[in-house]
C-alpha positions in Angstrom: 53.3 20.9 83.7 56.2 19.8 86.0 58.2 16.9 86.7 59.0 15.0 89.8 62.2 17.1 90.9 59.9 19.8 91.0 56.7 18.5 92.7 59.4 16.5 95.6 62.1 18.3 96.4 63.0 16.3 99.6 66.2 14.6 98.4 65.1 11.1 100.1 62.1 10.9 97.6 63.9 9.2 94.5 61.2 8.3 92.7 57.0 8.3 92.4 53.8 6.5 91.8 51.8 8.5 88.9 48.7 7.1 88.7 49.6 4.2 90.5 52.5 3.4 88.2 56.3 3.8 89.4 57.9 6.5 87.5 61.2 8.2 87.4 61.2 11.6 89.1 62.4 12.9 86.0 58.9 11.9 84.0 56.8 15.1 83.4 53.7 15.4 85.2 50.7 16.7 83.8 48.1 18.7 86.3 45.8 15.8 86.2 48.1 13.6 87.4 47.9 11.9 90.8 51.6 11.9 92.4 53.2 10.1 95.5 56.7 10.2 96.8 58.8 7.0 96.7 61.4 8.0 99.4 64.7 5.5 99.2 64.1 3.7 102.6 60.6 2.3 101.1 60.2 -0.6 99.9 59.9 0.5 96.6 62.7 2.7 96.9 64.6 0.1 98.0 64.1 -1.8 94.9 64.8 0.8 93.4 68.0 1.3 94.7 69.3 -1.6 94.3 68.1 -2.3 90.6 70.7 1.1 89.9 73.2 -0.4 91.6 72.8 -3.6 89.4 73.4 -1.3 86.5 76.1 0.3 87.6 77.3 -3.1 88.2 76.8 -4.3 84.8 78.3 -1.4 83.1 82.1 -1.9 85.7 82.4 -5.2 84.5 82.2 -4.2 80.5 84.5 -1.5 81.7 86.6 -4.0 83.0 85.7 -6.8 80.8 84.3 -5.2 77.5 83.5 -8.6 76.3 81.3 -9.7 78.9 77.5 -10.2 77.6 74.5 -9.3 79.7 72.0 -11.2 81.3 69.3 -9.9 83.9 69.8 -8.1 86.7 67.2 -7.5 89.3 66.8 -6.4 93.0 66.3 -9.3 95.1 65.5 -9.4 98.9 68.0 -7.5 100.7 70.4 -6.9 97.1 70.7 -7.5 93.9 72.6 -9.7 91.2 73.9 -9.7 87.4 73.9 -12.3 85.3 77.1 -12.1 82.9 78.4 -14.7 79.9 82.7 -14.1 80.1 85.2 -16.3 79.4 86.8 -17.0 82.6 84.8 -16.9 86.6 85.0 -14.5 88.5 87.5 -14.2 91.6 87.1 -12.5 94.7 90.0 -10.4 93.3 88.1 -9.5 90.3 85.2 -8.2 92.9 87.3 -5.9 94.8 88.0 -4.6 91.6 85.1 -4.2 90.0 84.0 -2.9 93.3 86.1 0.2 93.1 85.3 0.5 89.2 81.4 1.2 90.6 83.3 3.5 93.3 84.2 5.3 90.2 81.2 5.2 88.6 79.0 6.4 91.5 81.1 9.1 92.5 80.3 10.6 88.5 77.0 11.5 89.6 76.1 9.5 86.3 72.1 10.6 85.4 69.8 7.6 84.5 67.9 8.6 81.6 64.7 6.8 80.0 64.4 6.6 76.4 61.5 4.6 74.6 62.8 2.3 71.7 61.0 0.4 69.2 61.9 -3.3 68.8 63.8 -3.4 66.0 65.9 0.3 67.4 66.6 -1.7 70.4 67.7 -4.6 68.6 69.9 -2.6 66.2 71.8 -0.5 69.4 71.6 -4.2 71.5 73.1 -6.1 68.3 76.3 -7.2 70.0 73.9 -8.9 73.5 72.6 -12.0 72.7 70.4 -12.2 75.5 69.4 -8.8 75.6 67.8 -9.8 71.7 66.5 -12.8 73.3 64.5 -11.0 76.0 63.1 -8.2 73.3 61.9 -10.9 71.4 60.2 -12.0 74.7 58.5 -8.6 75.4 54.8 -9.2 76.8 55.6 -13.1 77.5 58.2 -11.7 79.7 56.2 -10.5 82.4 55.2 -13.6 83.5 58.5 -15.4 83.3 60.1 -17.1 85.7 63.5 -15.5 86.3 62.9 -11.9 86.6 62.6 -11.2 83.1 60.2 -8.8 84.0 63.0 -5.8 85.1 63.9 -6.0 81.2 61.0 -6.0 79.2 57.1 -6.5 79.7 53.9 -5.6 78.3 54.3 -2.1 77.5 56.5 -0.1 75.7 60.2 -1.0 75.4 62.8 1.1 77.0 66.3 1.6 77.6 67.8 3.1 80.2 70.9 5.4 79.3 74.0 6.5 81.9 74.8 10.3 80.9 77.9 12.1 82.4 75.8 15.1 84.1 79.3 17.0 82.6 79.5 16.2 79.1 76.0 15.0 78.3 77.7 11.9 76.7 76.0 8.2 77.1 78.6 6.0 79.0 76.8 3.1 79.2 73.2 1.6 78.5 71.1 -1.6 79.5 67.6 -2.6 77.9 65.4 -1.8 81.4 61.6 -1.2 82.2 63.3 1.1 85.3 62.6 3.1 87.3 66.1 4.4 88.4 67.4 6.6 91.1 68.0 10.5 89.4 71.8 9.5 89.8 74.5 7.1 90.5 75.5 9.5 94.1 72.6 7.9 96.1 74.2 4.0 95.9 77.6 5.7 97.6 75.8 5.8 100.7 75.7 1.6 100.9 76.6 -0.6 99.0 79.3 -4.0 98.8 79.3 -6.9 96.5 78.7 -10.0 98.0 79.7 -13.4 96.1 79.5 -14.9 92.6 77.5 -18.2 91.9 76.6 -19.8 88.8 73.1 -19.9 87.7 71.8 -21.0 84.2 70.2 -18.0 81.4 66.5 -18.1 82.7 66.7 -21.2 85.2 66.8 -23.4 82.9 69.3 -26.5 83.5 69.0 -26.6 79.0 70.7 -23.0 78.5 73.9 -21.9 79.0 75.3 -21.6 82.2 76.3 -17.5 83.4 78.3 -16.2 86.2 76.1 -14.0 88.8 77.3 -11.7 91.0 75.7 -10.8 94.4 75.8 -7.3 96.3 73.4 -5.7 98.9 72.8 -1.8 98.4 71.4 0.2 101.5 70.3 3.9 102.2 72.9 4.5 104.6 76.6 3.0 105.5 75.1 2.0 109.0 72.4 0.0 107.9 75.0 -1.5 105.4 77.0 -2.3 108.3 74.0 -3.4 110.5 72.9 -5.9 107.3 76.9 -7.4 107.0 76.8 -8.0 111.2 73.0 -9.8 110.4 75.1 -11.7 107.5 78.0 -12.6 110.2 75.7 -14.1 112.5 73.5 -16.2 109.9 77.0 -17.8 108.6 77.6 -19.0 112.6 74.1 -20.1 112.9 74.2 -22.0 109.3 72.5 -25.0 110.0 74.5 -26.9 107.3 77.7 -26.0 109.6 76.2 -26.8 112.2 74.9 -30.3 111.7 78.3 -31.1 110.8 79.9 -29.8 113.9 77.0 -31.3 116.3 77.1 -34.5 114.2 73.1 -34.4 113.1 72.6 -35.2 110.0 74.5 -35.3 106.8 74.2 -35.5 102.7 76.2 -38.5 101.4 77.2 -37.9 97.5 76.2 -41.8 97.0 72.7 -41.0 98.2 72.2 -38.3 95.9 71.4 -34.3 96.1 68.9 -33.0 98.3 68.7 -36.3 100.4 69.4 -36.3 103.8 70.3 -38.7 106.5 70.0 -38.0 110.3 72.7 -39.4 112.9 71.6 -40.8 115.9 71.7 -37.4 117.7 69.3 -35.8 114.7 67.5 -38.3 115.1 66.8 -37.9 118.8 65.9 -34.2 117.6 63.6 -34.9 114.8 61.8 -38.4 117.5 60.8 -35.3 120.0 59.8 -33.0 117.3 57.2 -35.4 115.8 56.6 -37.0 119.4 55.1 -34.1 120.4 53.6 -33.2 117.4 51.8 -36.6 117.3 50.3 -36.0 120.7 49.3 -32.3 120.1 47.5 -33.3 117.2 46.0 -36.5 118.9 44.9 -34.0 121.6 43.3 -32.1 118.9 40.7 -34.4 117.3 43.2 -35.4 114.5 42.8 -38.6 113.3 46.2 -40.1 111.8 46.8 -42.2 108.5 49.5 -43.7 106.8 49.7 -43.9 102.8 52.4 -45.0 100.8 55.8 -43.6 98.8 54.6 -44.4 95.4 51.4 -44.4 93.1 49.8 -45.4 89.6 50.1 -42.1 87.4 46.5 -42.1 87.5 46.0 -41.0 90.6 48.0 -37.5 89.7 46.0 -37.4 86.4 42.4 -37.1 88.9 44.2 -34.8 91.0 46.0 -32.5 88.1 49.5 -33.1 89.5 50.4 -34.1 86.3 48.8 -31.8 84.4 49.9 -28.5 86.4 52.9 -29.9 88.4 55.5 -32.7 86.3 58.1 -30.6 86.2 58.2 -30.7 89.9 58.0 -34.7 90.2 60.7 -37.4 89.6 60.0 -39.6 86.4 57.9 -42.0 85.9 58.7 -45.9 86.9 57.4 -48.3 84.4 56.2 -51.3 86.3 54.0 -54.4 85.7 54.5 -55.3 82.5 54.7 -58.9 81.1 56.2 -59.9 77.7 56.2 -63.8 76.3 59.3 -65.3 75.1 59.1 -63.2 72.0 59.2 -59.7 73.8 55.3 -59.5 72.7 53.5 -57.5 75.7 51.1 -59.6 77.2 49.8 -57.3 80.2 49.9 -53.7 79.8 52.0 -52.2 82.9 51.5 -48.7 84.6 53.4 -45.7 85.1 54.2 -45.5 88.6 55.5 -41.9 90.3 57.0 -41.2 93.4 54.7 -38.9 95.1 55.0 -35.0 95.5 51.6 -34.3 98.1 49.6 -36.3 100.0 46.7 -34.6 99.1 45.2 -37.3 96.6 45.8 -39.7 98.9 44.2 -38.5 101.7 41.1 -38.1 99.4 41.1 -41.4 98.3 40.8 -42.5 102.4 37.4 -40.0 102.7 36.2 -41.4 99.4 36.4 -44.8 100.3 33.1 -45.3 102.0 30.2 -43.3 102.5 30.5 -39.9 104.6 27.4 -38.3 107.3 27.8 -35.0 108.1 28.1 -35.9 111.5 31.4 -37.3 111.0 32.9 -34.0 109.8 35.0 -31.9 110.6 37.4 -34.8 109.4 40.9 -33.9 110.4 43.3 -36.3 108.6 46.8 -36.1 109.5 49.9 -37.9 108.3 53.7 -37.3 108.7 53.9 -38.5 104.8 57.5 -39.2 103.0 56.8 -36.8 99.8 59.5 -36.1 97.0 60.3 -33.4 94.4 62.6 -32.8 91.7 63.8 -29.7 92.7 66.3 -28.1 90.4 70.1 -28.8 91.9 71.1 -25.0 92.0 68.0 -24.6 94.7 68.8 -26.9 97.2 70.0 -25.4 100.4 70.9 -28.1 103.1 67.6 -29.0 104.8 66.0 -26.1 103.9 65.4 -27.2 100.4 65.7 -30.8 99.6 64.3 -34.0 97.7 63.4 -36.0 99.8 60.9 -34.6 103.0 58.5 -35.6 106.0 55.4 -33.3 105.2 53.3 -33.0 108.8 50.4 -32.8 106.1 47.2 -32.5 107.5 43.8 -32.1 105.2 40.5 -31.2 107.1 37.1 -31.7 105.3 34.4 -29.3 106.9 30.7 -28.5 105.6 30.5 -25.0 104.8 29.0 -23.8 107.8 31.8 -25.5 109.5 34.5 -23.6 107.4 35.2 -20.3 109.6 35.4 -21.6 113.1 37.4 -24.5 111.6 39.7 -22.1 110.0 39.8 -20.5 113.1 40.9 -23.2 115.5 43.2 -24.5 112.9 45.1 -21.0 113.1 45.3 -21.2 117.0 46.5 -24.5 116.8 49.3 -23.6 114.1 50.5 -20.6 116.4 50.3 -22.6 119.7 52.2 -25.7 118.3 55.1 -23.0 117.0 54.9 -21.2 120.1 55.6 -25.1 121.6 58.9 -24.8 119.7 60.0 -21.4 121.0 58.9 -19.2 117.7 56.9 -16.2 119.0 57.0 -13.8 116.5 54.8 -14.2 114.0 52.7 -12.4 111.4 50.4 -13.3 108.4 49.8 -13.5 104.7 46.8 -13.6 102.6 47.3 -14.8 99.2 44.6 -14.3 96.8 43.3 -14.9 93.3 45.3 -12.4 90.3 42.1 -10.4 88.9 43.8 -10.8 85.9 44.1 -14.6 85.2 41.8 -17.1 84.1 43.5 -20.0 85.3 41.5 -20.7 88.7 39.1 -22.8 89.8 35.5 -21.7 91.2 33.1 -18.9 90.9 34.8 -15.5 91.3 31.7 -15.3 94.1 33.1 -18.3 96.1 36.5 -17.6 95.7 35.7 -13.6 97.2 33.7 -15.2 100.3 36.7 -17.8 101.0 38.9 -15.0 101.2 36.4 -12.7 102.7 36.3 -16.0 105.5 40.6 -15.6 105.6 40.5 -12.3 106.3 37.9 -12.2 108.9 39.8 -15.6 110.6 43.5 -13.3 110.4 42.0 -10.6 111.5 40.6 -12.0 114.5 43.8 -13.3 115.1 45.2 -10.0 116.1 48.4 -10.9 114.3 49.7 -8.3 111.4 48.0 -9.0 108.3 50.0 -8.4 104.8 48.0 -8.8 101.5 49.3 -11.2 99.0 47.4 -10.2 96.0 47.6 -12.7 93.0 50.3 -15.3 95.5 46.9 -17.7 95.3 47.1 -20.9 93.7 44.7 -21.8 91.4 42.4 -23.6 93.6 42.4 -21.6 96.2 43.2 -18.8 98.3 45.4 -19.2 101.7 46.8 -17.4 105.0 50.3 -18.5 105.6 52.3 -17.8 108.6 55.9 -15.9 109.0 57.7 -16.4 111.5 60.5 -14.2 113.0 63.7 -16.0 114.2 66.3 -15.2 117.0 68.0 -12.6 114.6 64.9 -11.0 112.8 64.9 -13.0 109.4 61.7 -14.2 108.5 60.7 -17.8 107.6 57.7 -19.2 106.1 56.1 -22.0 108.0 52.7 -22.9 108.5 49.8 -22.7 105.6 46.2 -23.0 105.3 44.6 -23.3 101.9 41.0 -23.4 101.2 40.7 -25.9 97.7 37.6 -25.7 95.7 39.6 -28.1 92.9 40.5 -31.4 94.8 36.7 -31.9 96.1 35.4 -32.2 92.7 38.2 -34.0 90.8 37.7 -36.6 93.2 33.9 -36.5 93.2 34.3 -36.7 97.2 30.4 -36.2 98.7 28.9 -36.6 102.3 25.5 -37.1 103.2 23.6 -33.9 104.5 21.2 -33.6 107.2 18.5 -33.4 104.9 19.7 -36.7 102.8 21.3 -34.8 99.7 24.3 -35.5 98.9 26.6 -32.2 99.3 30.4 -31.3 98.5 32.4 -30.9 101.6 35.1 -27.6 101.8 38.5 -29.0 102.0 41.6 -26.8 103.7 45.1 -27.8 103.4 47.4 -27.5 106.2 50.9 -28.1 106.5 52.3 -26.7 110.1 55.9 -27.1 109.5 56.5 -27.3 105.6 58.7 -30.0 106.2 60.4 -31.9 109.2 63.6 -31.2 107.5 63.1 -27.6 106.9 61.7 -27.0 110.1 64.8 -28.8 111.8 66.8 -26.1 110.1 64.9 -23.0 110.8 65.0 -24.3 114.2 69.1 -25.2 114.6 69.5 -21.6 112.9 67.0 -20.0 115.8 68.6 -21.8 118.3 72.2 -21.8 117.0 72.3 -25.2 118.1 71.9 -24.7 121.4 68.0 -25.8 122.0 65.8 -26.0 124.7 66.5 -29.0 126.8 63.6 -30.9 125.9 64.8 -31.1 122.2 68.7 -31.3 123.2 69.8 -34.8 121.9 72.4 -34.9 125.2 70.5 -33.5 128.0 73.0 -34.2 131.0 76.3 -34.8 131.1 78.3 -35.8 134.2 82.0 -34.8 135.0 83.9 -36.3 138.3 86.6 -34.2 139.6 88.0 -37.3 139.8 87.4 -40.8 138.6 86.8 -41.7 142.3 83.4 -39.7 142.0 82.4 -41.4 138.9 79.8 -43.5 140.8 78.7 -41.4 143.1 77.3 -39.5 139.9 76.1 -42.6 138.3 74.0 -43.4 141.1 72.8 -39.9 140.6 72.3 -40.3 136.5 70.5 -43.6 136.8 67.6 -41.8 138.5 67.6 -39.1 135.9 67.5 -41.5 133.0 64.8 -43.6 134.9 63.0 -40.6 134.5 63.0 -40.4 130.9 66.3 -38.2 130.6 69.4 -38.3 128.1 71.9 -38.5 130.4 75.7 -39.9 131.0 79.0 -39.6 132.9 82.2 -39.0 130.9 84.5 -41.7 131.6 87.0 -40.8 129.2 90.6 -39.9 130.5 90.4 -36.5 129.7 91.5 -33.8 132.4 88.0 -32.0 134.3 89.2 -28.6 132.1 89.1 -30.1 128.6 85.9 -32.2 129.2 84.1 -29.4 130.2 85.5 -27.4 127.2 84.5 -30.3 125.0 80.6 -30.9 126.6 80.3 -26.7 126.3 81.0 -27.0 122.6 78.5 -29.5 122.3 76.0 -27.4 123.6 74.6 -29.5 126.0 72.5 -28.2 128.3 73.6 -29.4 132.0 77.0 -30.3 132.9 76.7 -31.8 136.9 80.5 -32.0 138.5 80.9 -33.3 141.6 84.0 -33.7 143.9 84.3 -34.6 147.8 82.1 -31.7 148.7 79.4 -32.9 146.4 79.4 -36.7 148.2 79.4 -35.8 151.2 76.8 -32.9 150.9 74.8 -35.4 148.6 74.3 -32.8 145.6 76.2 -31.7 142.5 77.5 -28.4 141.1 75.8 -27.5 138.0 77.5 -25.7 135.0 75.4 -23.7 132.1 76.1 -23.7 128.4 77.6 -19.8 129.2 79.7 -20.9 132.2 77.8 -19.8 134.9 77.9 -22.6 137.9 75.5 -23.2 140.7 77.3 -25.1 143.5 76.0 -27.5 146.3 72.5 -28.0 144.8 70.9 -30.9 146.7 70.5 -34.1 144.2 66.7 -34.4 144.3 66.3 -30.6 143.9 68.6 -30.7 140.8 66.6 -33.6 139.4 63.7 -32.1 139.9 65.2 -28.9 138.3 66.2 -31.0 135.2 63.1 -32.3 134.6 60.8 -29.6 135.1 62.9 -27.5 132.3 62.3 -30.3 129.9 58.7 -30.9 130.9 58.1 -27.2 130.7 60.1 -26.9 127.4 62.4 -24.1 128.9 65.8 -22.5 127.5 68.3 -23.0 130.0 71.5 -21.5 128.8 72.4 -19.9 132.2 72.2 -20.3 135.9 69.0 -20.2 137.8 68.1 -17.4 139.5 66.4 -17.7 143.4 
């Protein structure tokens, strides 16, 4: 027998897979055993990194704070967090000091040691942690919760994880965790920084008491620390909350309510040439568009299952229709109505409502539909996450000899239309059905050819395919597509779900070719999410500065002096009777501060023209960077302007001969 120190003595390998199972390296290995290194820059590793750094958080606060109570602490993308019940918030003062409390702590070397507890030993040593009791009572319901209460307990056995001083021998500290841990507290030195606090509620739910978290970010080394804070750094200037604000795009008045936006005239222009284009790419490619409205019986979510498997994600019901005589006696029964969360059942309703030939389908529906959700208020995130959305919801019905080649050009379309809006860098997802769960719909047979069908159609894509197992919902599995912004952070946007549940909860049929009626296959697809969402990701990839075709002010003129102001009308009335946004500033502000003001505003093309200009009969351009090109002739700088919008190009800079 050995143990993991033995069988890896690289000292980037700080933990292993045994069998498949994550262990610590200090877990003895029996010949039999099948062992792989975990080396810290995996993505394991990683986790695993960053889960030890979450303890060594938790135990600086109680150092600090010994009557703090614990909550959870996981690794999260790119970090970790604590959750932690004290008496007072935290301050960024009380960071900086618990930051060099972990200092402390990590420079001890402190070993993280596994011990396996029985319920009630772990509730006798964990007497004084409320939720720490809470989760053991948990155990095997745990692992399927749904705020990481799966790094504390599961399943299997119960452990807890103990800090030892590798001098004295001595416990220091100890958290109920399922682990596995680094050998010791040395390897977070390397990379590590706290972050922020927020508040969250015990478990994500609004009903229990709210805890303070605290954020930090853990890497292998100090320069990919570094590298992550400078990726941080440049996501806070690209924020597209601060930058709506700043360019004036769209706002979130309190008296409207959380998570529901309003876009200014300038957003607006944005979001018009968005689903513009949009419309005619999808008229271009056989879509047929409907229109269905905001709000529904209840019914209608009781055939689809909305109610059943989704009412915690929809606003409450509106009771409507209802008649009472003069004695308050009900006379006509009224309905529930609902605001409406997909526009799924509708669109199933619009195939249903006559009869159907097979040589109607493919049937492409498509509808830029108004959907809402009660999302929970610590989740929204400026467009990114709201209430209130513009779905650009499409649902196609196919035969199932149809299904692949649909699939297909449905996934060429999705990557063509992104490409249209300057995201290139994309790779894929397959979600598929969790072996272990009952809760799907369909033969395990048709749901292993859909994704079979998936996989073949990702495949052929040539894009990078990452498996999703068990991410499936239950009626179907999906591909999704990620896409890679300006600064590397990935974004979720388009998805294309095969549903085997919707066609027969709606009893939708067409007519074969040999007169039976048959079940048409029906795939979801949803190419931006959201128009609000999408807006985001794109202001973030852009940092405000778009291509000109999406730029709400395309053009701006500035005369050196007000004595050129018509000469440069004459010019801007034959760009905007071309279609472009376009104006001359007549304000009284002095040439330097108007060109300061138009750069700040990001706006594409400033034209300035002086004497030289007139009498040349062209204008001097200037570039979002500052670059100029003088002299340019006034039907080749037209024709410049309106080829980079037709074209869709990113001008920040001057044109090159």
């Amino acid at each position: 027998m050995s143990d993991g120190f033995e069988r890896f003595p690289d000292r980037n390998v700080v933990a292993m897979r045994v069998n498949g199972e994550l262990k610590d390296l200090a877990t003895t290995l029996e010949t039999t055993d099948v062992a792989e290194p975990v080396t810290i820059d995996s993505e394991d590793g990683l986790n695993i990194l960053r889960h030890s750094a979450a303890h060594v958080l938790a135990q600086a606060v109680q150092k600090v704070n010994p009557d703090a109570k614990l909550g959870i602490g996981p690794p999260v993308t790119d970090g970790f967090y604590y959750d932690f019940d004290v008496a007072e918030s935290f301050t960024p003062e009380d960071l900086k000091a618990l930051q060099k409390e972990m200092e402390r702590i990590i420079k001890q070397g402190q070993r993280f040691v596994r011990r396996v507890v029985t319920d009630e030993e772990a509730q006798a040593e964990l007497g004084n942690e409320p939720y720490k009791i809470e989760l053991i009572g948990l155990k095997g319901g745990a692992e399927n919760g749904g705020d990481n209460e799966s790094v504390e307990v599961g399943a299997g056995e119960l452990t807890i994880y103990d800090n030892v001083d590798p001098k004295t021998g001595e416990t220091v500290w100890k958290d109920l965790c399922r682990g596995p841990h680094l050998p010791s507290t040395r390897l977070i030195g390397n990379g590590f920084a706290l972050m922020r606090v927020a508040a969250a509620y015990w478990r994500g739910s609004e009903k229990n008491k709210q805890l303070q978290r605290i954020y930090g970010t853990a890497w292998p080394t100090k320069d990919e620390l570094r590298a992550y804070q400078t990726r941080l750094e440049e996501a806070a200037k690209r924020d597209h909350r601060k930058l709506g604000a700043e360019m004036d795009l769209f706002s979130f008045p309190d008296e409207i309510g959380s998570g529901l936006p309003v876009f200014h005239p300038k957003g607006g222009i944005i979001r018009q040439e968005m689903e513009n284009y949009s419309r005619k790419r999808h008229t271009e490619s056989g879509y047929s568009f409907v229109n269905t409205p905001h709000i529904t019986k209840g019914d209608l979510f009781m055939t689809s299952g909305h109610l059943q498997w989704y009412a915690d994600g929809m606003f409450p019901p509106m009771h409507l229709d209802e008649v009472c005589d003069e004695h308050g006696h009900v006379t006509r029964q009224g309905a529930d109505y609902y605001l409406k969360p997909m526009n799924c059942p509708f669109h199933n309703l619009i195939f249903r409502s006559r009869g159907r030939s097979y040589r109607e389908l493919p049937l492409r529906l498509f509808e830029f539909g108004s959907v809402y959700r009660y999302e929970k208020s610590g989740t929204l995130q400026g467009l990114t996450r709201v209430r209130g959305m513009t779905q650009d919801d499409a649902h196609i019905y196919a035969t199932p000899d149809q299904v692949k080649s649909e699939l297909t050009s449905t996934l060429e379309f999705v990557l063509g239309l992104l490409k249209d809006y300057g995201l290139d860098d994309f790779y894929l997802e397959l979600s598929t059905r969790d072996p272990e769960s009952e809760k799907f719909v369909g033969s395990p047979e048709m749901w292993d050819d859909a994704t079979e069908t998936l996989r073949q159609v990702a495949v052929e894509s040539g894009l990078e395919l990452v498996p999703d197992p068990g991410g499936a919902a239950f009626y179907g599995p999906k591909i999704s597509v990620q896409a890679r912004d300006a600064i590397g952070r990935t974004w979720q946007m388009s998805t294309i779900q095969l549903d085997f549940n919707l066609p027969e909860r709606f009893d939708l049929e067409y007519t074969a070719a040999d007169g039976t009626k048959q079940r048409p296959v029906m795939i979801h697809r949803a190419l931006f999410g959201s128009i609000e969402r999408f807006f985001g990701v794109l202001l973030e990839h852009y940092a405000g500065s778009f291509p000109v075709w999406l730029a709400p002010e395309q053009v701006v003129g500035i005369p050196v002096a007000e004595e050129y102001a018509e000469y440069l009308e004459e010019i801007f009335d034959r760009l905007r009777a071309r279609g472009v946004r376009a104006y001359v500033d007549h304000s009284d502000d002095r040439m330097p501060k108007k060109i300061r003001t138009h750069t700040k505003a990001k706006i594409p093309f400033q034209l300035i023209a002086g004497e030289d200009d007139r009498v040349a009969g062209a204008v001097s351009f200037r570039f979002r960077d500052g670059s100029q090109l003088n002299g340019v002739p006034v039907d080749e700088a037209i024709a410049k302007i309106v080829d980079a919008i037709e074209t869709h190009a990113q001008v920040n800079t001057a044109w090159q001969d």
